[in-house]
Amino acid sequence: MCLGIPGQIVKIIDSKQLLATVDVAGVKRPVNIACIVDDTHPAESCVGDWVLVHVGFAMSRIDEEEAQKTLELLSELGEVQQEIEAMKESQTLLDS
Amino acid sequence: MKYVDEFRDPEKAKVLIAKINALYEQIPQIAIRPLQLMEFCGGHTHTIFRYGIEPMLPDWIELIHGPGCPVCVLPMGRVDDCVALAERPDVIFTTFGDAMRVPGSKKSLLQAKAEGADIRMVYSPLDSLELARKNPDRQVIFFALGFETTMPSTALTVLQAKNEGLDNFSLFCNHITTVPTIKAILDSPDMKIDGFLAPGHVSMVVGEQPFHFVSDAYDKPIVITGFEPLDILQSIWMVLKQIAENRCEVENQYARIVPPAGNEPGLKAIEKVFEIREFFEWRGLGSIDHSGVKMRNEFARFDAEQKFSIPNLKIADPKSCQCGEVLKGVIRPWECKVFGGSCTPETPMGALMVSTEGACAAYYNFGNLPELLSKRDQQNKENTA
């Protein structure tokens, strides 16, 4: 919950509701980007950006190198697997 | 240095440890007692144990593992409230997975689910919202838990629910706040902490400013810290350097993620939806003034606490559990009477044994268990002799 996980914004789903598709270690899911957009970074310009995702919300923009380092660390801590599991489980729940 | 080779950059770790050791001569108070540094955040505790940072440090540094694990400090009464809400036939109760096993006075959410309550683990409050859209005839409650790190996410979710007029969605708000809790620790009479590592991702939301009281009013150094093992070593060195140079400041070791002013849209959303509670009950620590938030009146129809009746009973922690003393650094986890005996990660009695971020679970999983237990028995013998 408090560590978050890096992902890359691949598509804007809804620029009004500030929803984007983020690729987190190969799993794509909708993520709210309200906390990382402002006048200098409108939603449309966010595709390709790396972000730190906490419980489905992009909370901070990070550079790609930092993102990779963090992913490695989280993977060692077992957190990546746990987050991905939680995301997938949540998705199954919504699909059912 | 059993673990240092596991670091991605062992050379850097060795340099930092050498720099920490080099400060020994410059800190005269070490002659009287070891320095106590508190890492507040459960995420830090997890990294410290996973990478075996404690055994790398000289014996004049003691790390105290703070209460920054939201699951760990959830009082039993609130778990009972969750169970009561979840057992309503009209309710789908949604929660992060790590809250499932926290013991209530009668049962955990996991047990309630096994008995038939509709409890679903979600990854994000957004997924709860989606469940509410898909189940218009059911009441979907999201169990909002966590420090400031997760507050923007639940606040933004409520704002979205309001925009859509989704009246079957509500929060059971149990968010807690960092600053009043650090203050309560500093005010505690048996407190001996010499410096703090501040939580990195809470700071990402709130910024540096809220921590100034630690250095200004309490004369303690505090360093905002990242989650890499090297971040933690570097921050320990930064705190010690402040002590050695007789400085007390808020320093930001995690500037690559933490902007000095925090996250403006996140803070705005928090301000819109939440207001400070007069007090909040913590497992192990008791009641702490202003340490939680509740939903503002204008969001009453999205507030499970106002919308449904909850038992809201205060349940005392089990007497044999010493979570409170562990959280304040008065005793170490393995010194607790029930540690490793009647309290284990499989059958936790105290909350610190529940989450992997809890200090007791960390010692249990990563420590040398037989050695710790025999050390405790030895201490007990000496105390009774």
Coordinates of C-alpha atoms in Angstrom, one line a residue, chain B residues 138-283:
Chain B
R138 CA -26.3 -3.2 -3.5
Q139 CA -24.5 -0.9 -1.1
V140 CA -20.8 -1.0 -1.9
I141 CA -18.5 0.1 1.0
F142 CA -14.8 0.7 0.6
F143 CA -12.7 0.3 3.8
A144 CA -10.5 3.4 3.5
L145 CA -7.3 2.7 5.4
G146 CA -3.8 4.2 5.4
F147 CA -1.9 7.4 6.1
E148 CA -1.7 10.4 3.9
T149 CA -0.2 8.3 1.0
T150 CA -3.6 6.7 0.2
M151 CA -5.8 9.7 1.2
P152 CA -5.8 11.4 -2.2
S153 CA -6.9 8.1 -3.8
T154 CA -10.0 7.7 -1.6
A155 CA -10.8 11.5 -1.7
L156 CA -10.7 11.5 -5.5
T157 CA -12.8 8.4 -5.6
V158 CA -15.5 10.0 -3.4
L159 CA -15.4 13.1 -5.6
Q160 CA -15.9 10.9 -8.6
A161 CA -18.8 9.1 -6.9
K162 CA -20.4 12.4 -6.1
N163 CA -20.0 13.6 -9.7
E164 CA -21.7 10.5 -11.0
G165 CA -24.4 10.6 -8.3
L166 CA -23.4 7.0 -7.3
D167 CA -25.4 6.9 -4.0
N168 CA -24.7 3.2 -3.4
F169 CA -21.0 3.8 -2.8
S170 CA -19.6 4.9 0.5
L171 CA -16.3 4.9 2.5
F172 CA -15.7 3.5 5.9
C173 CA -13.1 6.1 6.7
N174 CA -10.2 4.9 8.9
H175 CA -7.4 7.2 7.5
I176 CA -4.8 8.2 10.0
T177 CA -2.4 11.1 10.0
T178 CA 1.4 11.1 10.5
V179 CA 2.2 14.3 12.2
P180 CA 0.0 14.0 15.4
T181 CA 1.3 10.5 15.8
I182 CA 4.9 11.5 15.7
K183 CA 4.0 14.3 18.1
A184 CA 2.4 11.8 20.5
I185 CA 5.5 9.6 20.4
L186 CA 7.7 12.7 21.1
D187 CA 5.4 13.6 24.0
S188 CA 5.5 10.1 25.5
P189 CA 7.3 10.3 28.9
D190 CA 9.4 7.1 28.2
M191 CA 10.6 8.4 24.8
K192 CA 14.3 8.4 24.2
I193 CA 14.4 8.7 20.4
D194 CA 17.3 10.8 19.1
G195 CA 16.2 11.2 15.4
F196 CA 13.7 10.2 12.8
L197 CA 13.5 8.8 9.3
A198 CA 10.3 10.3 7.9
P199 CA 8.1 8.3 5.6
G200 CA 8.9 8.9 2.0
H201 CA 5.5 8.5 0.3
V202 CA 3.5 10.3 3.0
S203 CA 6.0 13.2 2.4
M204 CA 5.4 12.9 -1.4
V205 CA 1.8 13.9 -0.6
V206 CA 2.2 16.4 2.3
G207 CA 5.7 17.8 1.5
E208 CA 8.4 18.8 3.9
Q209 CA 6.7 21.6 5.9
P210 CA 4.5 19.4 8.2
F211 CA 7.7 17.9 9.7
H212 CA 9.3 21.1 10.8
F213 CA 7.9 20.9 14.3
V214 CA 10.1 17.9 14.9
S215 CA 13.3 19.9 14.4
D216 CA 12.0 23.2 15.6
A217 CA 9.9 22.4 18.7
Y218 CA 11.4 19.1 19.7
D219 CA 15.0 19.6 18.6
K220 CA 15.2 16.2 16.8
P221 CA 16.8 15.7 13.4
I222 CA 14.5 14.2 10.8
V223 CA 15.3 13.0 7.3
I224 CA 12.7 12.2 4.6
T225 CA 13.8 8.8 3.4
G226 CA 13.3 6.6 0.3
F227 CA 12.7 2.9 0.3
E228 CA 15.9 1.5 -1.3
P229 CA 18.3 -0.1 1.3
L230 CA 20.9 2.5 0.2
D231 CA 18.3 5.3 0.8
I232 CA 17.9 4.1 4.4
L233 CA 21.7 3.8 5.0
Q234 CA 22.2 7.3 3.6
S235 CA 19.4 8.7 5.7
I236 CA 20.8 7.1 8.9
W237 CA 24.1 8.8 8.1
M238 CA 22.3 12.1 7.5
V239 CA 20.6 12.0 10.9
L240 CA 23.8 11.0 12.6
K241 CA 25.6 13.8 10.8
Q242 CA 23.1 16.3 12.1
I243 CA 23.6 15.0 15.7
A244 CA 27.4 15.1 15.3
E245 CA 27.2 18.7 14.0
N246 CA 24.6 19.7 16.6
R247 CA 22.0 20.6 14.0
C248 CA 18.3 19.8 13.9
E249 CA 16.7 20.2 10.5
V250 CA 14.2 18.6 8.1
E251 CA 16.4 17.1 5.3
N252 CA 15.1 15.4 2.2
Q253 CA 17.0 12.4 1.1
Y254 CA 14.2 11.3 -1.2
A255 CA 14.0 14.5 -3.3
R256 CA 13.8 12.5 -6.5
I257 CA 10.2 11.7 -5.5
V258 CA 9.3 14.2 -2.7
P259 CA 8.7 17.8 -3.9
P260 CA 9.2 20.3 -1.0
A261 CA 5.6 21.4 -1.2
G262 CA 4.1 17.9 -1.7
N263 CA 1.4 17.0 -4.2
E264 CA -1.0 20.0 -4.7
P265 CA -3.9 18.2 -6.5
G266 CA -3.7 15.4 -3.9
L267 CA -3.7 17.9 -0.9
K268 CA -6.6 19.8 -2.5
A269 CA -8.7 16.6 -2.8
I270 CA -8.0 15.6 0.8
E271 CA -8.9 19.1 2.0
K272 CA -12.2 19.0 0.1
V273 CA -13.4 15.6 1.4
F274 CA -11.9 15.1 4.8
E275 CA -11.6 17.0 8.1
I276 CA -9.6 16.2 11.2
R277 CA -11.2 14.0 13.9
E278 CA -11.0 15.1 17.5
F279 CA -9.2 11.9 18.3
F280 CA -8.6 8.5 16.9
E281 CA -8.1 5.2 18.7
W282 CA -4.9 3.3 17.8
R283 CA -4.1 -0.3 18.6

